[in-house]
Amino acid sequence: MPSQSTIEMCRIVLRGVAKNGGVVMVTFVPMFLDVENPSSADIHMAADHIFHVAEDISAYPQLAKVLLKREATDEQVQEFAGENISRAWSEVEDYSKILKSAMEKPNQATWLGRK
């Protein structure tokens, strides 16, 4: 069982990720879902982790059913299934364009005569 300070640090990090529009990926690796008894890990534990990680959630067909049974909205499930990742990646690409336009282009002359 993680310490209270570890749990609080995770909460602080998650709030920071949310504030910055980031995306948190949830693992389905059994040893992370149940450290003490990995063989008992199941889809319900994965759903528990999702609800712990974020208020607005969304994933895979079986997990989506569990989330919907737990009263997640269709929109939350869609976000979890990929819309948050697409949104975040689009923002990364936009920022990349800004950085590229501000950078000096490589000077090809330095390569002339190179053997």
N, CA and C of each residue as an Amber inpcrd file, in Angstrom:
protein
   345
   0.8450000  -1.1800000   0.0000000   0.0000000   0.0000000   0.0000000
   0.8910000   1.2450000   0.0000000   0.6640000   2.1750000  -0.9400000
   1.4850000   3.3860000  -0.9820000   1.2160000   4.2760000   0.2310000
   2.2270000   5.0480000   0.6050000   2.0800000   5.9540000   1.7410000
   1.1570000   7.1180000   1.3780000   0.6560000   7.7970000   2.3960000
  -0.2180000   8.9610000   2.1640000   0.5180000  10.0440000   1.3900000
   1.8170000  10.2420000   1.6820000   2.5680000  11.2740000   0.9620000
   2.7250000  10.9070000  -0.5120000   2.9030000   9.6180000  -0.8080000
   2.9950000   9.1690000  -2.2030000   1.6720000   9.3880000  -2.9170000
   0.5830000   9.0530000  -2.2550000  -0.7460000   9.2440000  -2.8400000
  -1.0010000  10.7260000  -3.0920000  -0.6570000  11.5790000  -2.1280000
  -0.8700000  13.0210000  -2.2920000  -0.0120000  13.5680000  -3.4240000
   1.2290000  13.0870000  -3.5550000   2.0950000  13.5280000  -4.6480000
   1.4800000  13.1380000  -5.9920000   0.9270000  11.9380000  -6.0840000
   0.2550000  11.5170000  -7.3190000  -0.9030000  12.4490000  -7.6390000
  -1.6650000  12.8180000  -6.6370000  -2.7960000  13.7320000  -6.8500000
  -2.3170000  15.0910000  -7.3460000  -1.2250000  15.5860000  -6.7740000
  -0.6720000  16.8770000  -7.2000000  -0.2340000  16.8000000  -8.6590000
   0.4580000  15.7230000  -9.0170000   0.9140000  15.5450000 -10.4020000
  -0.2780000  15.4560000 -11.3490000  -1.2980000  14.6860000 -10.9920000
  -2.4800000  14.5400000 -11.8470000  -3.1840000  15.8750000 -12.0470000
  -3.2830000  16.6740000 -10.9890000  -3.9120000  18.0000000 -11.1340000
  -3.0880000  18.8780000 -12.0770000  -1.7570000  18.7860000 -11.9850000
  -0.8920000  19.5530000 -12.8780000  -1.0480000  19.1300000 -14.3290000
  -1.1360000  17.8260000 -14.5520000  -1.3400000  17.3150000 -15.9130000
  -2.6660000  17.8290000 -16.4590000  -3.7180000  17.7660000 -15.6540000
  -5.0360000  18.2390000 -16.0880000  -5.0020000  19.7350000 -16.3800000
  -4.3530000  20.4970000 -15.5200000  -4.2700000  21.9540000 -15.6940000
  -3.5780000  22.3170000 -17.0060000  -2.5710000  21.5220000 -17.3830000
  -1.8180000  21.7950000 -18.6040000  -2.4060000  21.1350000 -19.8430000
  -3.5750000  20.4880000 -19.7010000  -4.2120000  19.8550000 -20.8530000
  -3.5470000  18.5610000 -21.2780000  -2.7900000  17.9490000 -20.3800000
  -2.0870000  16.7120000 -20.6990000  -2.9860000  15.4970000 -20.6670000
  -2.4070000  14.3640000 -20.9780000  -3.1220000  13.0950000 -21.0080000
  -2.3850000  12.1110000 -20.1050000  -3.1260000  11.3860000 -19.2960000
  -2.5550000  10.3440000 -18.4450000  -3.0000000   9.0010000 -19.0020000
  -2.0360000   8.1580000 -19.3030000  -2.3550000   6.8260000 -19.7910000
  -2.5280000   5.9020000 -18.5870000  -3.4760000   4.9970000 -18.6630000
  -3.7350000   4.0510000 -17.5790000  -3.1940000   2.6930000 -17.9910000
  -2.4420000   2.0680000 -17.1090000  -1.8650000   0.7620000 -17.4150000
  -2.8580000  -0.3600000 -17.1420000  -2.7290000  -1.4220000 -17.8960000
  -3.5300000  -2.6230000 -17.6820000  -2.6260000  -3.7810000 -17.2610000
  -1.3790000  -3.4800000 -16.9040000  -0.4180000  -4.4990000 -16.4910000
  -0.8210000  -5.0050000 -15.1060000  -1.0910000  -6.3140000 -14.9770000
  -1.5960000  -6.8530000 -13.7110000  -0.7800000  -6.4720000 -12.4750000
   0.5560000  -6.4750000 -12.5690000   1.3580000  -6.1760000 -11.3790000
   1.2270000  -4.7230000 -10.9350000   0.7470000  -3.8490000 -11.8150000
   0.4910000  -2.4670000 -11.4220000  -0.9390000  -2.2880000 -10.9210000
  -1.8330000  -3.1360000 -11.3830000  -3.2190000  -3.0560000 -10.9230000
  -3.3670000  -3.6160000  -9.5110000  -2.6270000  -4.6860000  -9.2190000
  -2.6680000  -5.2860000  -7.8830000  -1.2700000  -5.8000000  -7.5460000
  -0.5040000  -4.9660000  -6.8610000   0.8890000  -5.2830000  -6.5530000
   1.0050000  -6.5450000  -5.7090000   0.1130000  -6.7090000  -4.7470000
   0.2020000  -7.8420000  -3.8280000  -0.2540000  -9.1600000  -4.4550000
  -1.1780000  -9.0930000  -5.4120000  -1.6950000 -10.3170000  -6.0240000
  -2.0270000 -10.0610000  -7.4970000  -1.0010000  -9.9350000  -8.3530000
  -1.2260000  -9.6100000  -9.7620000  -2.1850000 -10.5540000 -10.4790000
  -2.2190000 -11.8140000 -10.0870000  -3.0940000 -12.7680000 -10.7740000
  -4.5720000 -12.4720000 -10.5240000  -4.8730000 -11.6560000  -9.5260000
  -6.2730000 -11.3110000  -9.2550000  -6.7180000 -10.0510000  -9.9990000
  -5.7920000  -9.3770000 -10.6940000  -6.1300000  -8.1430000 -11.4110000
  -7.1620000  -8.4280000 -12.4960000  -8.1450000  -7.5360000 -12.6180000
  -9.1770000  -7.7130000 -13.6360000  -9.6150000  -6.3590000 -14.1920000
 -10.5580000  -6.3950000 -15.1070000 -11.0360000  -5.1920000 -15.7880000
 -11.6500000  -4.1990000 -14.8050000 -12.2060000  -4.6980000 -13.7230000
 -12.8030000  -3.8090000 -12.7230000 -11.7340000  -3.0050000 -11.9910000
 -10.5820000  -3.6140000 -11.7780000  -9.4730000  -2.8860000 -11.1660000
  -8.9670000  -1.8000000 -12.1100000  -8.9340000  -2.1080000 -13.4130000
  -8.5420000  -1.0930000 -14.3930000  -9.5250000   0.0680000 -14.3490000
 -10.8090000  -0.2320000 -14.2510000 -11.8230000   0.8260000 -14.1440000
 -11.6110000   1.6290000 -12.8650000 -11.2600000   0.9510000 -11.7680000
 -10.9620000   1.6570000 -10.5170000  -9.8320000   2.6570000 -10.7190000
  -8.7910000   2.2410000 -11.4380000  -7.6540000   3.1250000 -11.6830000
  -8.0580000   4.3290000 -12.5260000  -8.8930000   4.0990000 -13.5200000
  -9.3330000   5.2010000 -14.3690000 -10.1070000   6.2200000 -13.5500000
 -11.0120000   5.7480000 -12.7230000 -11.7760000   6.6750000 -11.8990000
 -10.8810000   7.3730000 -10.8830000  -9.8100000   6.7320000 -10.4610000
  -8.8680000   7.3600000  -9.5350000  -8.0530000   8.4380000 -10.2420000
  -7.6550000   8.1760000 -11.4810000  -6.7710000   9.0780000 -12.2080000
  -7.4690000  10.3520000 -12.6690000  -8.6870000  10.2620000 -13.1300000
  -9.3090000  11.4430000 -13.7220000 -10.8060000  11.4660000 -13.5220000
 -11.3240000  12.6790000 -13.4790000 -12.7730000  12.8240000 -13.3860000
 -13.4130000  12.6530000 -14.7590000 -12.7770000  13.1710000 -15.7860000
 -13.3310000  12.9730000 -17.1220000 -12.5340000  11.8630000 -17.8000000
 -13.2130000  10.7480000 -18.0250000 -12.5600000   9.5210000 -18.4520000
 -13.0290000   9.0510000 -19.8170000 -12.4280000   7.9660000 -20.3060000
 -12.8630000   7.3080000 -21.5100000 -12.0870000   5.9890000 -21.7690000
 -12.3360000   3.6090000 -23.2950000 -11.2170000   2.8110000 -23.7670000
 -11.6460000   1.6400000 -24.5560000 -11.3460000   0.5510000 -24.1510000
 -11.5700000  -0.6480000 -24.9150000 -12.9940000  -1.1350000 -24.6860000
 -13.5570000  -1.9400000 -25.6530000 -14.9810000  -2.2920000 -25.5670000
 -15.4450000  -2.8220000 -24.2120000 -14.7500000  -3.7640000 -23.6510000
 -15.1870000  -4.3240000 -22.3730000 -15.0840000  -3.2920000 -21.2630000
 -13.9930000  -2.5500000 -21.2630000 -13.8060000  -1.5280000 -20.2410000
 -14.8450000  -0.4220000 -20.3990000 -15.1680000  -0.0730000 -21.6360000
 -16.1920000   0.9500000 -21.8650000 -17.5160000   0.5300000 -21.2380000
 -17.8550000  -0.7530000 -21.3410000 -19.0990000  -1.2460000 -20.7320000
 -19.0700000  -1.0730000 -19.2180000 -17.9260000  -1.4040000 -18.6080000
 -17.7950000  -1.2560000 -17.1560000 -17.9180000   0.2160000 -16.7700000
 -17.2640000   1.0730000 -17.5340000 -17.3190000   2.5040000 -17.2320000
 -18.7410000   3.0370000 -17.3580000 -19.4480000   2.6080000 -18.3950000
 -20.8290000   3.0520000 -18.5790000 -21.7240000   2.5510000 -17.4470000
 -21.4830000   1.3350000 -16.9960000 -22.2500000   0.8130000 -15.8640000
 -21.9940000   1.6270000 -14.6010000 -20.8120000   2.2230000 -14.5330000
 -20.4660000   3.0610000 -13.3800000 -20.8910000   4.5130000 -13.6000000
 -21.7280000   4.7200000 -14.5770000 -22.3410000   6.0160000 -14.8730000
 -21.4030000   7.0190000 -15.5380000 -20.3660000   6.5310000 -16.2250000
 -19.5720000   7.4170000 -17.0610000 -20.4400000   7.8160000 -18.2510000
 -20.2720000   9.0380000 -18.7350000 -21.0500000   9.4850000 -19.8900000
 -20.4220000   8.9550000 -21.1800000 -21.2010000   8.9650000 -22.2690000
 -20.6670000   8.5660000 -23.5760000 -19.4640000   9.4390000 -23.9390000
 -19.5610000  10.7370000 -23.6620000 -18.4710000  11.6700000 -23.9740000
 -17.1940000  11.3020000 -23.2110000 -17.3130000  10.9460000 -21.9550000
 -16.1500000  10.5590000 -21.1650000 -15.5030000   9.2930000 -21.7250000
 -16.3150000   8.3360000 -22.1240000 -15.7830000   7.0950000 -22.6880000
 -15.0670000   7.3850000 -24.0060000 -15.6260000   8.2630000 -24.8370000
 -14.9810000   8.6270000 -26.1040000 -13.6390000   9.3060000 -25.8510000
 -13.5750000  10.1820000 -24.8540000 -12.3150000  10.8430000 -24.5210000
 -11.2690000   9.8150000 -24.1170000 -11.6630000   8.8750000 -23.2960000
 -10.7380000   7.8390000 -22.8450000 -10.2690000   6.9820000 -24.0190000
 -11.1490000   6.7200000 -24.9550000 -10.8450000   5.8460000 -26.0880000
  -9.8950000   6.4830000 -27.0940000  -9.6090000   7.7620000 -26.9660000
  -8.6330000   8.3350000 -27.8770000  -8.7480000   9.8110000 -28.1590000
  -9.8800000  10.4140000 -27.8900000 -10.0250000  11.8270000 -28.2240000
  -9.0680000  12.7140000 -27.4320000  -8.7900000  12.3800000 -26.1750000
  -7.8350000  13.1750000 -25.3960000  -6.4380000  13.0740000 -25.9810000
  -6.0550000  11.8740000 -26.4160000  -4.7280000  11.7000000 -27.0050000
  -4.6370000  12.4780000 -28.3160000  -5.6720000  12.3940000 -29.1540000
  -5.6870000  13.1370000 -30.4190000  -5.5940000  14.6360000 -30.1690000
  -6.3330000  15.1180000 -29.1800000  -6.3070000  16.5430000 -28.8420000
  -4.9130000  16.9630000 -28.3940000  -4.3230000  16.1970000 -27.4910000
  -2.9980000  16.5440000 -26.9780000  -1.9510000  16.4840000 -28.0910000
  -2.0270000  15.4610000 -28.9460000  -1.0560000  15.3410000 -30.0350000
  -1.1950000  16.4960000 -31.0160000  -2.4090000  16.9120000 -31.2900000
  -2.6420000  18.0520000 -32.1740000  -1.9940000  19.3140000 -31.6020000
  -2.1040000  19.4940000 -30.2850000  -1.4750000  20.6460000 -29.6380000
   0.0480000  20.5640000 -29.7360000   0.6030000  19.3610000 -29.6160000
   2.0500000  19.1710000 -29.7550000   2.4820000  19.5440000 -31.1710000
   1.7200000  19.1000000 -32.1730000   2.0520000  19.4270000 -33.5640000
   1.9790000  20.9300000 -33.8100000   0.9560000  21.5900000 -33.2650000
   0.8330000  23.0450000 -33.4210000   2.0360000  23.7550000 -32.8140000
   2.4410000  23.3310000 -31.6270000   3.5850000  23.9530000 -30.9610000
   4.8690000  23.6810000 -31.7370000   4.9770000  22.4910000 -32.3190000
   6.1390000  22.1480000 -33.1280000   6.2680000  23.0970000 -34.3220000
   5.1450000  23.4310000 -34.9400000   5.1630000  24.3650000 -36.0740000
   5.6670000  25.7360000 -35.6370000   5.2480000  26.1720000 -34.4620000
   5.7060000  27.4650000 -33.9360000   7.2190000  27.4290000 -33.7230000
   7.6990000  26.3610000 -33.1060000   9.1370000  26.2440000 -32.8550000
   9.9280000  26.1890000 -34.1580000   9.4290000  25.4110000 -35.1230000
  10.1350000  25.2840000 -36.3990000  10.2070000  26.6180000 -37.1270000
   9.1430000  27.4030000 -37.0780000   9.1450000  28.6860000 -37.7870000
  10.0910000  29.6830000 -37.1230000  10.3700000  29.5170000 -35.8430000
  11.2460000  30.4340000 -35.1190000  12.7160000  30.0290000 -35.2110000
  12.9740000  28.8150000 -35.6560000  14.3550000  28.3210000 -35.6830000
  15.0700000  28.7410000 -36.9590000  16.3760000  28.9100000 -36.8400000
  17.2040000  29.1830000 -38.0050000  17.3250000  27.9010000 -38.8260000
  17.2140000  28.0480000 -40.1240000  17.3170000  26.8860000 -41.0110000
  18.7660000  26.4040000 -41.0660000  18.9750000  25.1110000 -41.2670000
  20.3450000  24.5960000 -41.3520000  21.1050000  25.2400000 -42.5070000
  22.3680000  25.4840000 -42.3110000  23.2120000  26.0740000 -43.3360000
  23.8660000  24.9480000 -44.1210000  23.3660000  24.6990000 -45.3250000
  23.8750000  23.6010000 -46.1460000  25.2940000  23.8560000 -46.6420000
  25.7300000  25.1130000 -46.6270000  27.0710000  25.4340000 -47.1100000
  28.1410000  24.7170000 -46.2960000  27.8730000  24.4300000 -45.0670000
  28.8740000  23.7460000 -44.2420000  29.1570000  22.3430000 -44.7580000
  28.2770000  21.8120000 -45.5890000  28.4600000  20.4590000 -46.1050000
  29.1400000  20.4420000 -47.4700000  29.2840000  21.6100000 -48.1060000
  29.9160000  21.6490000 -49.4230000  31.3700000  21.1940000 -49.3200000
  31.7670000  20.3460000 -50.2300000  33.1420000  19.8660000 -50.2780000
  33.4690000  18.7980000 -49.2470000  32.4810000  18.3680000 -48.5110000
  32.7250000  17.3240000 -47.5120000  32.9350000  15.9900000 -48.2210000
  33.9140000  15.2400000 -47.7930000  34.2070000  13.9520000 -48.4210000
  33.6280000  12.8300000 -47.6330000
